[in-house]
PDB file of C-alpha atoms in Angstrom:
ATOM      1  CA  MET A1071     120.586  50.684 130.113  1.00  0.00           C
ATOM      2  CA  ASN A1072     122.442  53.791 131.330  1.00  0.00           C
ATOM      3  CA  GLY A1073     119.590  54.802 133.602  1.00  0.00           C
ATOM      4  CA  TRP A1074     117.031  54.891 130.817  1.00  0.00           C
ATOM      5  CA  HIS A1075     113.465  54.028 131.736  1.00  0.00           C
ATOM      6  CA  LEU A1076     110.214  54.437 129.843  1.00  0.00           C
ATOM      7  CA  HIS A1077     108.401  57.681 130.657  1.00  0.00           C
ATOM      8  CA  PRO A1078     105.307  56.891 132.761  1.00  0.00           C
ATOM      9  CA  GLN A1079     103.001  58.687 130.320  1.00  0.00           C
ATOM     10  CA  LEU A1080     104.263  56.569 127.420  1.00  0.00           C
ATOM     11  CA  ALA A1081     103.966  53.470 129.613  1.00  0.00           C
ATOM     12  CA  ASP A1082     100.325  54.400 130.284  1.00  0.00           C
ATOM     13  CA  ASP A1083      99.435  55.220 126.672  1.00  0.00           C
ATOM     14  CA  THR A1084     101.116  52.295 124.898  1.00  0.00           C
ATOM     15  CA  HIS A1085     101.580  48.517 125.029  1.00  0.00           C
ATOM     16  CA  PRO A1086     104.901  46.700 124.512  1.00  0.00           C
ATOM     17  CA  LEU A1087     105.458  45.030 121.142  1.00  0.00           C
ATOM     18  CA  ALA A1088     109.181  44.419 120.616  1.00  0.00           C
ATOM     19  CA  THR A1089     112.669  45.403 121.706  1.00  0.00           C
ATOM     20  CA  PHE A1090     114.818  46.568 118.798  1.00  0.00           C
ATOM     21  CA  ALA A1091     118.566  47.284 118.966  1.00  0.00           C
ATOM     22  CA  LEU A1092     118.022  50.954 119.829  1.00  0.00           C
ATOM     23  CA  CYS A1093     114.315  51.378 120.561  1.00  0.00           C
ATOM     24  CA  GLU A1094     111.390  49.907 122.387  1.00  0.00           C
ATOM     25  CA  LEU A1095     108.566  49.370 119.900  1.00  0.00           C
ATOM     26  CA  ARG A1096     105.138  50.036 121.435  1.00  0.00           C
ATOM     27  CA  LEU A1097     101.526  50.032 120.256  1.00  0.00           C
ATOM     28  CA  MET A1098      99.519  53.191 120.992  1.00  0.00           C
ATOM     29  CA  ASP A1099      96.319  52.295 122.834  1.00  0.00           C
ATOM     30  CA  ASP A1100      94.086  53.999 120.285  1.00  0.00           C
ATOM     31  CA  ALA A1101      92.005  51.810 118.019  1.00  0.00           C
ATOM     32  CA  ASN A1102      91.278  54.774 115.735  1.00  0.00           C
ATOM     33  CA  TYR A1103      94.573  54.181 113.925  1.00  0.00           C
ATOM     34  CA  PRO A1104      97.227  51.456 113.650  1.00  0.00           C
ATOM     35  CA  TRP A1105      99.797  53.495 115.570  1.00  0.00           C
ATOM     36  CA  LEU A1106     103.283  52.453 116.650  1.00  0.00           C
ATOM     37  CA  VAL A1107     105.710  54.376 118.839  1.00  0.00           C
ATOM     38  CA  LEU A1108     109.488  53.926 118.858  1.00  0.00           C
ATOM     39  CA  VAL A1109     111.296  55.005 122.024  1.00  0.00           C
ATOM     40  CA  PRO A1110     115.114  55.053 121.870  1.00  0.00           C
ATOM     41  CA  ARG A1111     116.658  53.650 125.045  1.00  0.00           C
ATOM     42  CA  VAL A1112     118.939  56.669 125.419  1.00  0.00           C
ATOM     43  CA  ALA A1113     118.891  58.289 128.846  1.00  0.00           C
ATOM     44  CA  ASP A1114     117.777  61.925 128.877  1.00  0.00           C
ATOM     45  CA  ALA A1115     117.193  62.121 125.099  1.00  0.00           C
ATOM     46  CA  VAL A1116     114.508  64.718 124.317  1.00  0.00           C
ATOM     47  CA  GLU A1117     115.280  65.821 120.747  1.00  0.00           C
ATOM     48  CA  LEU A1118     116.496  63.900 117.708  1.00  0.00           C
ATOM     49  CA  ILE A1119     119.625  66.062 117.891  1.00  0.00           C
ATOM     50  CA  ASP A1120     120.376  64.423 121.254  1.00  0.00           C
ATOM     51  CA  LEU A1121     121.278  61.250 119.346  1.00  0.00           C
ATOM     52  CA  ASP A1122     124.714  60.698 117.838  1.00  0.00           C
ATOM     53  CA  ALA A1123     125.115  59.732 114.169  1.00  0.00           C
ATOM     54  CA  ALA A1124     125.128  55.975 114.814  1.00  0.00           C
ATOM     55  CA  GLN A1125     121.977  56.238 116.942  1.00  0.00           C
ATOM     56  CA  ARG A1126     120.278  58.426 114.301  1.00  0.00           C
ATOM     57  CA  HIS A1127     121.025  55.888 111.604  1.00  0.00           C
ATOM     58  CA  ALA A1128     119.800  53.016 113.796  1.00  0.00           C
ATOM     59  CA  LEU A1129     116.613  54.953 114.568  1.00  0.00           C
ATOM     60  CA  THR A1130     115.833  55.603 110.924  1.00  0.00           C
ATOM     61  CA  ASP A1131     116.431  51.909 110.167  1.00  0.00           C
ATOM     62  CA  GLU A1132     114.005  50.966 112.944  1.00  0.00           C
ATOM     63  CA  ILE A1133     111.441  53.510 111.677  1.00  0.00           C
ATOM     64  CA  ASP A1134     111.806  51.822 108.298  1.00  0.00           C
ATOM     65  CA  ARG A1135     111.218  48.395 109.844  1.00  0.00           C
ATOM     66  CA  ALA A1136     108.177  49.565 111.820  1.00  0.00           C
ATOM     67  CA  SER A1137     106.803  51.304 108.711  1.00  0.00           C
ATOM     68  CA  HIS A1138     107.118  48.172 106.592  1.00  0.00           C
ATOM     69  CA  VAL A1139     105.276  46.162 109.245  1.00  0.00           C
ATOM     70  CA  LEU A1140     102.421  48.689 109.317  1.00  0.00           C
ATOM     71  CA  ARG A1141     102.256  48.786 105.541  1.00  0.00           C
ATOM     72  CA  ASP A1142     102.330  45.017 105.162  1.00  0.00           C
ATOM     73  CA  VAL A1143      99.744  44.333 107.855  1.00  0.00           C
ATOM     74  CA  PHE A1144      97.349  47.269 107.404  1.00  0.00           C
ATOM     75  CA  ARG A1145      97.842  48.499 103.809  1.00  0.00           C
ATOM     76  CA  PRO A1146      97.356  52.156 104.760  1.00  0.00           C
ATOM     77  CA  TYR A1147      96.792  54.980 102.307  1.00  0.00           C
ATOM     78  CA  LYS A1148      99.643  56.989 103.888  1.00  0.00           C
ATOM     79  CA  LEU A1149     102.205  56.711 106.663  1.00  0.00           C
ATOM     80  CA  ASN A1150     102.766  59.564 109.102  1.00  0.00           C
ATOM     81  CA  ILE A1151     106.097  59.729 110.932  1.00  0.00           C
ATOM     82  CA  ALA A1152     106.770  62.331 113.612  1.00  0.00           C
ATOM     83  CA  ALA A1153     108.912  63.263 116.591  1.00  0.00           C
ATOM     84  CA  LEU A1154     106.995  66.012 118.399  1.00  0.00           C
ATOM     85  CA  GLY A1155     107.304  65.649 122.181  1.00  0.00           C
ATOM     86  CA  ASN A1156     105.419  68.822 123.059  1.00  0.00           C
ATOM     87  CA  LEU A1157     103.562  67.005 125.844  1.00  0.00           C
ATOM     88  CA  VAL A1158     105.811  64.052 126.754  1.00  0.00           C
ATOM     89  CA  PRO A1159     109.454  65.124 126.963  1.00  0.00           C
ATOM     90  CA  GLN A1160     111.061  61.703 126.429  1.00  0.00           C
ATOM     91  CA  LEU A1161     112.207  61.310 122.799  1.00  0.00           C
ATOM     92  CA  HIS A1162     109.749  59.102 120.908  1.00  0.00           C
ATOM     93  CA  VAL A1163     108.764  58.694 117.272  1.00  0.00           C
ATOM     94  CA  HIS A1164     105.222  58.086 116.050  1.00  0.00           C
ATOM     95  CA  VAL A1165     104.698  55.766 113.076  1.00  0.00           C
ATOM     96  CA  ILE A1166     101.028  55.867 112.129  1.00  0.00           C
ATOM     97  CA  ALA A1167      99.001  54.167 109.399  1.00  0.00           C
ATOM     98  CA  ARG A1168      96.524  56.605 107.916  1.00  0.00           C
ATOM     99  CA  TYR A1169      93.409  56.102 105.819  1.00  0.00           C
ATOM    100  CA  GLU A1170      91.208  58.538 103.965  1.00  0.00           C
ATOM    101  CA  GLU A1171      88.348  57.220 106.126  1.00  0.00           C
ATOM    102  CA  ASP A1172      90.057  57.621 109.515  1.00  0.00           C
ATOM    103  CA  PRO A1173      88.643  60.073 112.105  1.00  0.00           C
ATOM    104  CA  ALA A1174      91.313  62.748 111.591  1.00  0.00           C
ATOM    105  CA  TRP A1175      92.055  62.559 107.856  1.00  0.00           C
ATOM    106  CA  PRO A1176      93.664  64.595 106.313  1.00  0.00           C
ATOM    107  CA  ARG A1177      94.736  66.329 109.512  1.00  0.00           C
ATOM    108  CA  PRO A1178      97.457  64.913 111.762  1.00  0.00           C
ATOM    109  CA  VAL A1179      96.043  62.607 114.439  1.00  0.00           C
ATOM    110  CA  TRP A1180      97.105  64.563 117.516  1.00  0.00           C
ATOM    111  CA  GLY A1181      94.407  66.566 119.241  1.00  0.00           C
ATOM    112  CA  THR A1182      91.589  65.554 116.894  1.00  0.00           C
ATOM    113  CA  ALA A1183      89.531  62.451 117.738  1.00  0.00           C
ATOM    114  CA  ALA A1184      89.625  61.287 121.369  1.00  0.00           C
ATOM    115  CA  ALA A1185      91.696  58.129 121.845  1.00  0.00           C
ATOM    116  CA  ARG A1186      89.612  54.964 121.604  1.00  0.00           C
ATOM    117  CA  PRO A1187      91.301  52.308 123.792  1.00  0.00           C
ATOM    118  CA  TYR A1188      91.337  48.753 122.464  1.00  0.00           C
ATOM    119  CA  THR A1189      89.040  46.171 123.973  1.00  0.00           C
ATOM    120  CA  ALA A1190      91.022  43.303 125.511  1.00  0.00           C
ATOM    121  CA  GLU A1191      90.050  41.045 122.628  1.00  0.00           C
ATOM    122  CA  ALA A1192      90.981  43.562 119.912  1.00  0.00           C
ATOM    123  CA  LEU A1193      94.265  44.308 121.661  1.00  0.00           C
ATOM    124  CA  ILE A1194      95.251  40.640 121.812  1.00  0.00           C
ATOM    125  CA  GLU A1195      94.392  40.206 118.143  1.00  0.00           C
ATOM    126  CA  ARG A1196      96.281  43.311 117.065  1.00  0.00           C
ATOM    127  CA  ILE A1197      99.404  42.456 119.047  1.00  0.00           C
ATOM    128  CA  ALA A1198      99.342  38.919 117.656  1.00  0.00           C
ATOM    129  CA  ARG A1199      99.172  40.192 114.047  1.00  0.00           C
ATOM    130  CA  LEU A1200     101.952  42.705 114.595  1.00  0.00           C
ATOM    131  CA  SER A1201     104.144  40.218 116.448  1.00  0.00           C
ATOM    132  CA  GLU A1202     103.788  37.750 113.608  1.00  0.00           C
ATOM    133  CA  ALA A1203     104.745  40.400 111.038  1.00  0.00           C
ATOM    134  CA  LEU A1204     107.736  41.406 113.167  1.00  0.00           C
ATOM    135  CA  ARG A1205     109.033  37.833 113.221  1.00  0.00           C
ATOM    136  CA  VAL A1206     109.234  37.581 109.428  1.00  0.00           C
TER     137      VAL A1206
ATOM    138  CA  MET B 950     118.248  64.719  88.819  1.00  0.00           C
ATOM    139  CA  ASN B 951     116.436  61.604  87.553  1.00  0.00           C
ATOM    140  CA  GLY B 952     113.319  63.555  86.658  1.00  0.00           C
ATOM    141  CA  TRP B 953     112.828  64.986  90.154  1.00  0.00           C
ATOM    142  CA  HIS B 954     111.220  68.386  90.384  1.00  0.00           C
ATOM    143  CA  LEU B 955     109.789  70.271  93.342  1.00  0.00           C
ATOM    144  CA  HIS B 956     106.047  69.775  93.772  1.00  0.00           C
ATOM    145  CA  PRO B 957     104.231  73.003  92.775  1.00  0.00           C
ATOM    146  CA  GLN B 958     102.442  73.217  96.146  1.00  0.00           C
ATOM    147  CA  LEU B 959     105.769  73.078  98.002  1.00  0.00           C
ATOM    148  CA  ALA B 960     107.208  75.610  95.556  1.00  0.00           C
ATOM    149  CA  ASP B 961     104.284  77.925  96.372  1.00  0.00           C
ATOM    150  CA  ASP B 962     104.427  77.466 100.150  1.00  0.00           C
ATOM    151  CA  THR B 963     108.184  77.707 100.688  1.00  0.00           C
ATOM    152  CA  HIS B 964     111.266  79.734  99.763  1.00  0.00           C
ATOM    153  CA  PRO B 965     114.652  78.242  98.766  1.00  0.00           C
ATOM    154  CA  LEU B 966     117.397  78.279 101.393  1.00  0.00           C
ATOM    155  CA  ALA B 967     120.086  75.738 100.473  1.00  0.00           C
ATOM    156  CA  THR B 968     120.856  72.650  98.428  1.00  0.00           C
ATOM    157  CA  PHE B 969     122.151  69.779 100.556  1.00  0.00           C
ATOM    158  CA  ALA B 970     123.593  66.514  99.230  1.00  0.00           C
ATOM    159  CA  LEU B 971     120.199  64.782  99.248  1.00  0.00           C
ATOM    160  CA  CYS B 972     117.603  67.460  99.928  1.00  0.00           C
ATOM    161  CA  GLU B 973     116.478  70.911  99.010  1.00  0.00           C
ATOM    162  CA  LEU B 974     116.221  72.986 102.203  1.00  0.00           C
ATOM    163  CA  ARG B 975     113.288  75.433 102.084  1.00  0.00           C
ATOM    164  CA  LEU B 976     111.740  77.996 104.447  1.00  0.00           C
ATOM    165  CA  MET B 977     107.976  77.679 104.995  1.00  0.00           C
ATOM    166  CA  ASP B 978     106.283  81.006 104.276  1.00  0.00           C
ATOM    167  CA  ASP B 979     104.649  81.209 107.695  1.00  0.00           C
ATOM    168  CA  ALA B 980     105.977  83.776 110.127  1.00  0.00           C
ATOM    169  CA  ASN B 981     104.121  82.075 112.999  1.00  0.00           C
ATOM    170  CA  TYR B 982     107.008  79.625 113.420  1.00  0.00           C
ATOM    171  CA  PRO B 983     110.624  79.256 112.269  1.00  0.00           C
ATOM    172  CA  TRP B 984     109.797  76.349 109.958  1.00  0.00           C
ATOM    173  CA  LEU B 985     112.116  74.534 107.572  1.00  0.00           C
ATOM    174  CA  VAL B 986     111.217  71.854 105.036  1.00  0.00           C
ATOM    175  CA  LEU B 987     113.614  69.265 103.608  1.00  0.00           C
ATOM    176  CA  VAL B 988     112.673  67.753 100.251  1.00  0.00           C
ATOM    177  CA  PRO B 989     114.774  64.784  99.079  1.00  0.00           C
ATOM    178  CA  ARG B 990     115.563  65.042  95.367  1.00  0.00           C
ATOM    179  CA  VAL B 991     114.386  61.478  94.749  1.00  0.00           C
ATOM    180  CA  ALA B 992     111.915  61.104  91.895  1.00  0.00           C
ATOM    181  CA  ASP B 993     108.517  59.677  92.879  1.00  0.00           C
ATOM    182  CA  ALA B 994     109.387  59.337  96.599  1.00  0.00           C
ATOM    183  CA  VAL B 995     106.218  59.637  98.696  1.00  0.00           C
ATOM    184  CA  GLU B 996     107.042  57.738 101.891  1.00  0.00           C
ATOM    185  CA  LEU B 997     110.236  57.509 103.954  1.00  0.00           C
ATOM    186  CA  ILE B 998     110.223  53.790 103.057  1.00  0.00           C
ATOM    187  CA  ASP B 999     110.711  54.819  99.428  1.00  0.00           C
ATOM    188  CA  LEU B1000     114.298  55.792 100.322  1.00  0.00           C
ATOM    189  CA  ASP B1001     117.116  53.251 100.420  1.00  0.00           C
ATOM    190  CA  ALA B1002     119.340  52.922 103.486  1.00  0.00           C
ATOM    191  CA  ALA B1003     121.996  55.370 102.256  1.00  0.00           C
ATOM    192  CA  GLN B1004     119.329  57.970 101.430  1.00  0.00           C
ATOM    193  CA  ARG B1005     117.649  57.442 104.834  1.00  0.00           C
ATOM    194  CA  HIS B1006     120.928  57.996 106.624  1.00  0.00           C
ATOM    195  CA  ALA B1007     121.685  61.091 104.544  1.00  0.00           C
ATOM    196  CA  LEU B1008     118.215  62.447 105.268  1.00  0.00           C
ATOM    197  CA  THR B1009     118.561  62.012 109.025  1.00  0.00           C
ATOM    198  CA  ASP B1010     121.964  63.716 108.863  1.00  0.00           C
ATOM    199  CA  GLU B1011     120.378  66.641 106.978  1.00  0.00           C
ATOM    200  CA  ILE B1012     117.497  66.786 109.484  1.00  0.00           C
ATOM    201  CA  ASP B1013     120.170  66.987 112.176  1.00  0.00           C
ATOM    202  CA  ARG B1014     121.920  69.846 110.375  1.00  0.00           C
ATOM    203  CA  ALA B1015     118.672  71.781 109.807  1.00  0.00           C
ATOM    204  CA  SER B1016     117.678  71.202 113.446  1.00  0.00           C
ATOM    205  CA  HIS B1017     120.977  72.553 114.754  1.00  0.00           C
ATOM    206  CA  VAL B1018     120.573  75.655 112.611  1.00  0.00           C
ATOM    207  CA  LEU B1019     117.066  76.277 113.980  1.00  0.00           C
ATOM    208  CA  ARG B1020     118.225  75.674 117.532  1.00  0.00           C
ATOM    209  CA  ASP B1021     121.266  77.915 117.211  1.00  0.00           C
ATOM    210  CA  VAL B1022     119.438  80.781 115.512  1.00  0.00           C
ATOM    211  CA  PHE B1023     116.051  80.706 117.270  1.00  0.00           C
ATOM    212  CA  ARG B1024     116.641  78.933 120.624  1.00  0.00           C
ATOM    213  CA  PRO B1025     113.250  77.187 120.550  1.00  0.00           C
ATOM    214  CA  TYR B1026     111.648  75.433 123.495  1.00  0.00           C
ATOM    215  CA  LYS B1027     111.116  72.288 121.379  1.00  0.00           C
ATOM    216  CA  LEU B1028     111.761  70.988 117.883  1.00  0.00           C
ATOM    217  CA  ASN B1029     109.044  69.189 115.927  1.00  0.00           C
ATOM    218  CA  ILE B1030     110.106  66.864 113.097  1.00  0.00           C
ATOM    219  CA  ALA B1031     107.549  65.192 110.848  1.00  0.00           C
ATOM    220  CA  ALA B1032     106.964  63.487 107.520  1.00  0.00           C
ATOM    221  CA  LEU B1033     103.196  63.539 106.993  1.00  0.00           C
ATOM    222  CA  GLY B1034     102.326  64.203 103.351  1.00  0.00           C
ATOM    223  CA  ASN B1035      98.571  63.788 103.727  1.00  0.00           C
ATOM    224  CA  LEU B1036      97.968  66.813 101.502  1.00  0.00           C
ATOM    225  CA  VAL B1037     101.134  67.106  99.379  1.00  0.00           C
ATOM    226  CA  PRO B1038     102.225  63.686  98.091  1.00  0.00           C
ATOM    227  CA  GLN B1039     105.910  64.513  97.425  1.00  0.00           C
ATOM    228  CA  LEU B1040     108.087  63.261 100.305  1.00  0.00           C
ATOM    229  CA  HIS B1041     109.083  66.183 102.530  1.00  0.00           C
ATOM    230  CA  VAL B1042     110.133  66.567 106.145  1.00  0.00           C
ATOM    231  CA  HIS B1043     109.098  69.429 108.408  1.00  0.00           C
ATOM    232  CA  VAL B1044     111.614  70.776 110.935  1.00  0.00           C
ATOM    233  CA  ILE B1045     109.870  73.339 113.105  1.00  0.00           C
ATOM    234  CA  ALA B1046     111.010  75.481 116.035  1.00  0.00           C
ATOM    235  CA  ARG B1047     108.301  75.591 118.693  1.00  0.00           C
ATOM    236  CA  TYR B1048     107.742  77.918 121.632  1.00  0.00           C
ATOM    237  CA  GLU B1049     105.331  77.761 124.540  1.00  0.00           C
ATOM    238  CA  GLU B1050     104.027  81.124 123.300  1.00  0.00           C
ATOM    239  CA  ASP B1051     103.452  80.168 119.652  1.00  0.00           C
ATOM    240  CA  PRO B1052      99.911  80.157 118.187  1.00  0.00           C
ATOM    241  CA  ALA B1053      99.499  76.366 118.185  1.00  0.00           C
ATOM    242  CA  TRP B1054     101.355  75.277 121.323  1.00  0.00           C
ATOM    243  CA  PRO B1055     101.238  72.507 122.531  1.00  0.00           C
ATOM    244  CA  ARG B1056      99.371  71.152 119.513  1.00  0.00           C
ATOM    245  CA  PRO B1057     101.145  70.358 116.252  1.00  0.00           C
ATOM    246  CA  VAL B1058     101.204  73.334 113.884  1.00  0.00           C
ATOM    247  CA  TRP B1059      99.217  71.812 111.017  1.00  0.00           C
ATOM    248  CA  GLY B1060      95.612  72.926 110.724  1.00  0.00           C
ATOM    249  CA  THR B1061      95.672  75.313 113.685  1.00  0.00           C
ATOM    250  CA  ALA B1062      96.622  78.975 113.091  1.00  0.00           C
ATOM    251  CA  ALA B1063      96.296  80.237 109.510  1.00  0.00           C
ATOM    252  CA  ALA B1064      99.661  80.708 107.809  1.00  0.00           C
ATOM    253  CA  ARG B1065     101.010  84.249 108.201  1.00  0.00           C
ATOM    254  CA  PRO B1066     103.196  84.984 105.134  1.00  0.00           C
ATOM    255  CA  TYR B1067     106.386  86.944 105.748  1.00  0.00           C
ATOM    256  CA  THR B1068     106.573  90.560 104.713  1.00  0.00           C
ATOM    257  CA  ALA B1069     109.292  91.127 102.114  1.00  0.00           C
ATOM    258  CA  GLU B1070     111.493  92.784 104.731  1.00  0.00           C
ATOM    259  CA  ALA B1071     111.035  90.026 107.324  1.00  0.00           C
ATOM    260  CA  LEU B1072     111.648  87.351 104.706  1.00  0.00           C
ATOM    261  CA  ILE B1073     114.924  88.913 103.591  1.00  0.00           C
ATOM    262  CA  GLU B1074     116.073  89.226 107.192  1.00  0.00           C
ATOM    263  CA  ARG B1075     115.122  85.636 108.065  1.00  0.00           C
ATOM    264  CA  ILE B1076     116.771  84.127 104.993  1.00  0.00           C
ATOM    265  CA  ALA B1077     119.933  86.147 105.690  1.00  0.00           C
ATOM    266  CA  ARG B1078     120.123  84.872 109.295  1.00  0.00           C
ATOM    267  CA  LEU B1079     119.537  81.277 108.243  1.00  0.00           C
ATOM    268  CA  SER B1080     121.983  81.473 105.342  1.00  0.00           C
ATOM    269  CA  GLU B1081     124.661  82.807 107.660  1.00  0.00           C
ATOM    270  CA  ALA B1082     124.051  79.991 110.142  1.00  0.00           C
ATOM    271  CA  LEU B1083     124.175  77.437 107.314  1.00  0.00           C
ATOM    272  CA  ARG B1084     127.599  78.693 106.220  1.00  0.00           C
ATOM    273  CA  VAL B1085     129.231  78.034 109.614  1.00  0.00           C
TER     274      VAL B1085
END
């Protein structure tokens, strides 16, 4: 759509979960945390301020939907939501389920514990649970 | 409004800048980064999912306004936007101007460099610049 394509780094780091009206919903390949990433399909968007009002509102609605799925499936202690983009310039929003027992708590997850990629079996199971929750 | 009051930790860590329709806009007392905090005046809100759709849309519009002010005044290399709340449970959103030369780059700012409180003179100057930009 309008020349948008997923940044290769995000393609490497995440697995596809769903296509929402504005965003691609992806699963971060890090079994340390239930961690979703929303990527608006808006060509050349880097910052949230690159979105217009309708896109901003759609994004926050999709963050809400992704957050409810994480909460319902994983019952986290806290949700962390962030648009940083210091390393990967394509606009993307992290939606992360946090626990007081997770490897980074209470710090943010970035740059703390090394990513722990899913085994094939764990990945299939996790995607199945999330896909089921997304269908409801 | 409805029993809302600013969390004492946020009151300690930040200075008042403006009252928006939904949020209090505050300046983080850390001269390492131009760093704003938006606090929705919604009693007992902890997570973004505690807001209803109208409040979510208002919040993203106020994030957009705060972001434009930071960009216009400080010309950062990148903006970082986040709702974490792992330490302070009252819902609040960070809007931070980042530079490739700042003390935490490219990591997120939390838990890296110790906060560097403004001197009285620097604080007055910074609040004046931001207040002027907010009036435009």
